[in-house]
Short mmCIF file of C-alpha atoms in Angstrom, two decimals:
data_model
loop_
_atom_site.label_atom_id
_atom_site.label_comp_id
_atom_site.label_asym_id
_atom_site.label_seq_id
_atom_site.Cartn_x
_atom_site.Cartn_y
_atom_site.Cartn_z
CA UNK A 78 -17.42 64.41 -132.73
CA UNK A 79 -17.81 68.29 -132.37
CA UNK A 80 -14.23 70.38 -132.13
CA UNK A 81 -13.88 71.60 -128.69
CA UNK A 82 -13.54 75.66 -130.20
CA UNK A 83 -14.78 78.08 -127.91
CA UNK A 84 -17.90 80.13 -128.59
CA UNK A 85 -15.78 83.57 -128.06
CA UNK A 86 -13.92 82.93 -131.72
CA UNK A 87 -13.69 85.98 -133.26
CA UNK A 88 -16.30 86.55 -136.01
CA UNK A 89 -15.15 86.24 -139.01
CA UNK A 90 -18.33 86.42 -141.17
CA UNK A 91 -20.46 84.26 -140.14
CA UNK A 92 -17.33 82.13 -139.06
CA UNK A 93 -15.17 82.16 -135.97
CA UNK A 94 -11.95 81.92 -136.31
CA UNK A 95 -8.73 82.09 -133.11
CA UNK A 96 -5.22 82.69 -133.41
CA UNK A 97 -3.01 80.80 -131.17
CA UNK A 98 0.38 81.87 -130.73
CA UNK A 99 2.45 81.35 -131.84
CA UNK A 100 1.28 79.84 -135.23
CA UNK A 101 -2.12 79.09 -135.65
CA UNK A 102 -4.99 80.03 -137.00
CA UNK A 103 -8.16 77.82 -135.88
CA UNK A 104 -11.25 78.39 -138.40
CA UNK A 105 -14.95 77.40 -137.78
CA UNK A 106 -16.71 77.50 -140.54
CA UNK A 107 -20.62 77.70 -140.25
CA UNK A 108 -23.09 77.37 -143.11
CA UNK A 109 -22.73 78.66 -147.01
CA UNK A 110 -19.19 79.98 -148.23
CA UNK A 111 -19.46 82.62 -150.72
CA UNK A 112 -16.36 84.91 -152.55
CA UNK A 113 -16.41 87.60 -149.87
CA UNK A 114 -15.93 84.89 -146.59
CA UNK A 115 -12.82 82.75 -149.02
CA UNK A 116 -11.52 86.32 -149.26
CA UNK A 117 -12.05 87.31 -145.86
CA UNK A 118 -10.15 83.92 -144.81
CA UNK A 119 -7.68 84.35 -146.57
CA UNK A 120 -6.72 87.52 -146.19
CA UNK A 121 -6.87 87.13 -142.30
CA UNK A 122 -4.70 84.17 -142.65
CA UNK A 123 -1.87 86.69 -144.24
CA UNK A 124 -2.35 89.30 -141.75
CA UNK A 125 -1.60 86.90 -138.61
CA UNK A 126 1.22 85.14 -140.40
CA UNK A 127 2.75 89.04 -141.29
CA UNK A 128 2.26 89.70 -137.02
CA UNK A 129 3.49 86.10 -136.57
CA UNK A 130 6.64 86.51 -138.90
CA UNK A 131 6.37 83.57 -140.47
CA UNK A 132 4.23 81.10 -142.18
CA UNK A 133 1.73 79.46 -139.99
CA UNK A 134 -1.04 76.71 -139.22
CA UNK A 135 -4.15 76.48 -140.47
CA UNK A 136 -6.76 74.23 -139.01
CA UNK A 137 -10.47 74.38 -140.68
CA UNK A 138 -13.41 72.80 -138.53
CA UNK A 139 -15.62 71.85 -141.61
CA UNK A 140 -18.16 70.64 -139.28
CA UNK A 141 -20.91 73.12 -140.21
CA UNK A 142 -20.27 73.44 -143.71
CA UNK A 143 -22.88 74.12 -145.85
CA UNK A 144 -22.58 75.01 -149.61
CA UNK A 145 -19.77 76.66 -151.10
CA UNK A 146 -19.65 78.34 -154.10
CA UNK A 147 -18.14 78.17 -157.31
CA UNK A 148 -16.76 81.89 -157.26
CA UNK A 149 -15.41 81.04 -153.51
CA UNK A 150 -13.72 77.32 -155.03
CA UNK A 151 -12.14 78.85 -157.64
CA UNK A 152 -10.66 82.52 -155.85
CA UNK A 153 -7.47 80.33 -153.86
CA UNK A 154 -6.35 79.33 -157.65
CA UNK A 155 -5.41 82.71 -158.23
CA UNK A 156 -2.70 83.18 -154.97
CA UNK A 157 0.28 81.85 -153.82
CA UNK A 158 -0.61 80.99 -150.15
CA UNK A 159 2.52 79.16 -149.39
CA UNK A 160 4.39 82.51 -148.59
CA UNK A 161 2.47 82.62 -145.65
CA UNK A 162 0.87 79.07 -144.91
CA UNK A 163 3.18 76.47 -143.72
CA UNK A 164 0.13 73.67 -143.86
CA UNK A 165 -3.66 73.10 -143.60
CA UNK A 166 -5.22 70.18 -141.27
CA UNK A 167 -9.03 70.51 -142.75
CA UNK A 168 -11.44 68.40 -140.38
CA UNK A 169 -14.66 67.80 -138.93
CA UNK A 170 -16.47 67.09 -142.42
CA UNK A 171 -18.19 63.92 -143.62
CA UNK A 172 -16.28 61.90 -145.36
CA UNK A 173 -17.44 63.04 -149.04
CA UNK A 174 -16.88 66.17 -148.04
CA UNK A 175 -13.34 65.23 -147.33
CA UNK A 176 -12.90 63.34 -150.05
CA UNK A 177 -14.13 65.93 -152.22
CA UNK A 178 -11.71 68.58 -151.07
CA UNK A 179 -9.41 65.94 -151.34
CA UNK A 180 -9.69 65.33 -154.92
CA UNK A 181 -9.87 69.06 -155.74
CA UNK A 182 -6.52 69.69 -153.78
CA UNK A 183 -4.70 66.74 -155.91
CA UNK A 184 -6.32 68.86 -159.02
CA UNK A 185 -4.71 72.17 -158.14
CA UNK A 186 -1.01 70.63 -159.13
CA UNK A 187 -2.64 69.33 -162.75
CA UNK A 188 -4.33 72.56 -163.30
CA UNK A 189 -1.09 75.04 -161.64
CA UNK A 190 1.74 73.11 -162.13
CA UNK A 191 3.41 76.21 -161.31
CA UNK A 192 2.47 76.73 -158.28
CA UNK A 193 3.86 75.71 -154.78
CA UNK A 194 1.67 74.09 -152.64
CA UNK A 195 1.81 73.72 -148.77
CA UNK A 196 1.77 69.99 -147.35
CA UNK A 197 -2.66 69.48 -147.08
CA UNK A 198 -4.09 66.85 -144.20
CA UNK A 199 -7.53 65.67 -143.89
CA UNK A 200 -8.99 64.18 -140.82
CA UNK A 201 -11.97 63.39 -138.60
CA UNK A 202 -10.89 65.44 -135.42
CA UNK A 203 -9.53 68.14 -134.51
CA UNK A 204 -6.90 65.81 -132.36
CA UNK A 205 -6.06 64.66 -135.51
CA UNK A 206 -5.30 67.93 -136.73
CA UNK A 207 -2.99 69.05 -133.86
CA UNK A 208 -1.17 65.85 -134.07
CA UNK A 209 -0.57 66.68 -137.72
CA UNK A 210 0.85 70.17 -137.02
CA UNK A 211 3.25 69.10 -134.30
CA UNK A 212 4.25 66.30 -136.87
CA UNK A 213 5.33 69.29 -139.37
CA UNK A 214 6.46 71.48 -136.43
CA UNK A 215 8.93 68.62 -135.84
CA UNK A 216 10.02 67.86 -138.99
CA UNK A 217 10.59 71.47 -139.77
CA UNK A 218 12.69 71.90 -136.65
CA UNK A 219 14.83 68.76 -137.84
CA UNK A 220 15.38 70.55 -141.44
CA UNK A 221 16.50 73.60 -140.31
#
C-alpha cells in the first residue's frame, strides 16, 4: 500500500520530506541514499525539533528505497540523535528491508553501548506508524 504523502513535500534531495506541527517530521525517501542525503536528514530533523522545542517524530516512508550506502549506514553511529528525536516509525519497505534495518538497529546497542537510543518501530503502513506515535505521545503524557 502506497503512504498517502502529498506530492508538495518539500524537497529534500531527491526526497520529500513535511513537518507537521507540532512534532513531526514525515520523510519520503526515493531511490539511492548516499552520505550527503543521511546528512541532509538528519540535520533537518535537528533544525525542526530546535523550532519545535522539543524532541519530535520521525516517520520514514521506505517505499522507494533504493540502495544505500555504506558511508550513509555508518554516518548516524557517530551522533546522539536522542537529544532531539523522541522516536522513529520506519515503514513502507519490504519486509527484508525491514528486517534488515531491524537487525542493524538491535546492532547499534552491541556496537555503542554508550549511547542512548530513541524507542525504533517498524511497520507496513503509514497507519501503523501514526498509531505508534500517538502510542508514545500517550505514554509520554502519562510519565510526565
Amino acid at each position: 500500500m502506497k503512504a498517502e504523502f502529498p506530492e508538495d513535500g518539500s524537497p529534500l534531495g531527491a526526497h520529500r520530506y513535511r513537518f507537521e506541527a507540532p512534532d513531526l517530521f514525515l520523510l519520503r525517501i526515493v531511490g539511492d541514499v548516499g552520505l550527503s542525503d543521511t546528512q541532509a536528514m538528519f540535520e533537518r530533523l535537528e533544525e525542526l525539533s530546535g523550532r519545535a522545542g522539543r524532541p519530535i517524530f520521525w516517520l520514514a516512508d521506505i517505499s522507494e528505497l533504493g540502495e544505500v550506502s555504506q558511508a550513509a549506514r555508518k554516518f548516524p553511529l557517530k551522533l546522539d540523535p536522542a537529544r532531539w528525536l523522541r522516536a522513529t516509525a520506519v515503514f513502507g519497505g519490504s519486509f527484508q528491508q525491514r528486517l534488515m534495518a531491524n537487525l542493524v538497529m538491535k546492532a547499534i546497542p552491541l556496537l555503542r553501548p554508550s549511547r542512548r537510543m530513541s524507542p525504533l518501530f517498524f511497520c507496513a503502513t503509514e497507519v501503523e506508524a501514526r498509531a505508534f506515535v500517538e502510542k508514545e505521545r500517550q505514554s509520554e503524557g502519562r510519565s510526565s
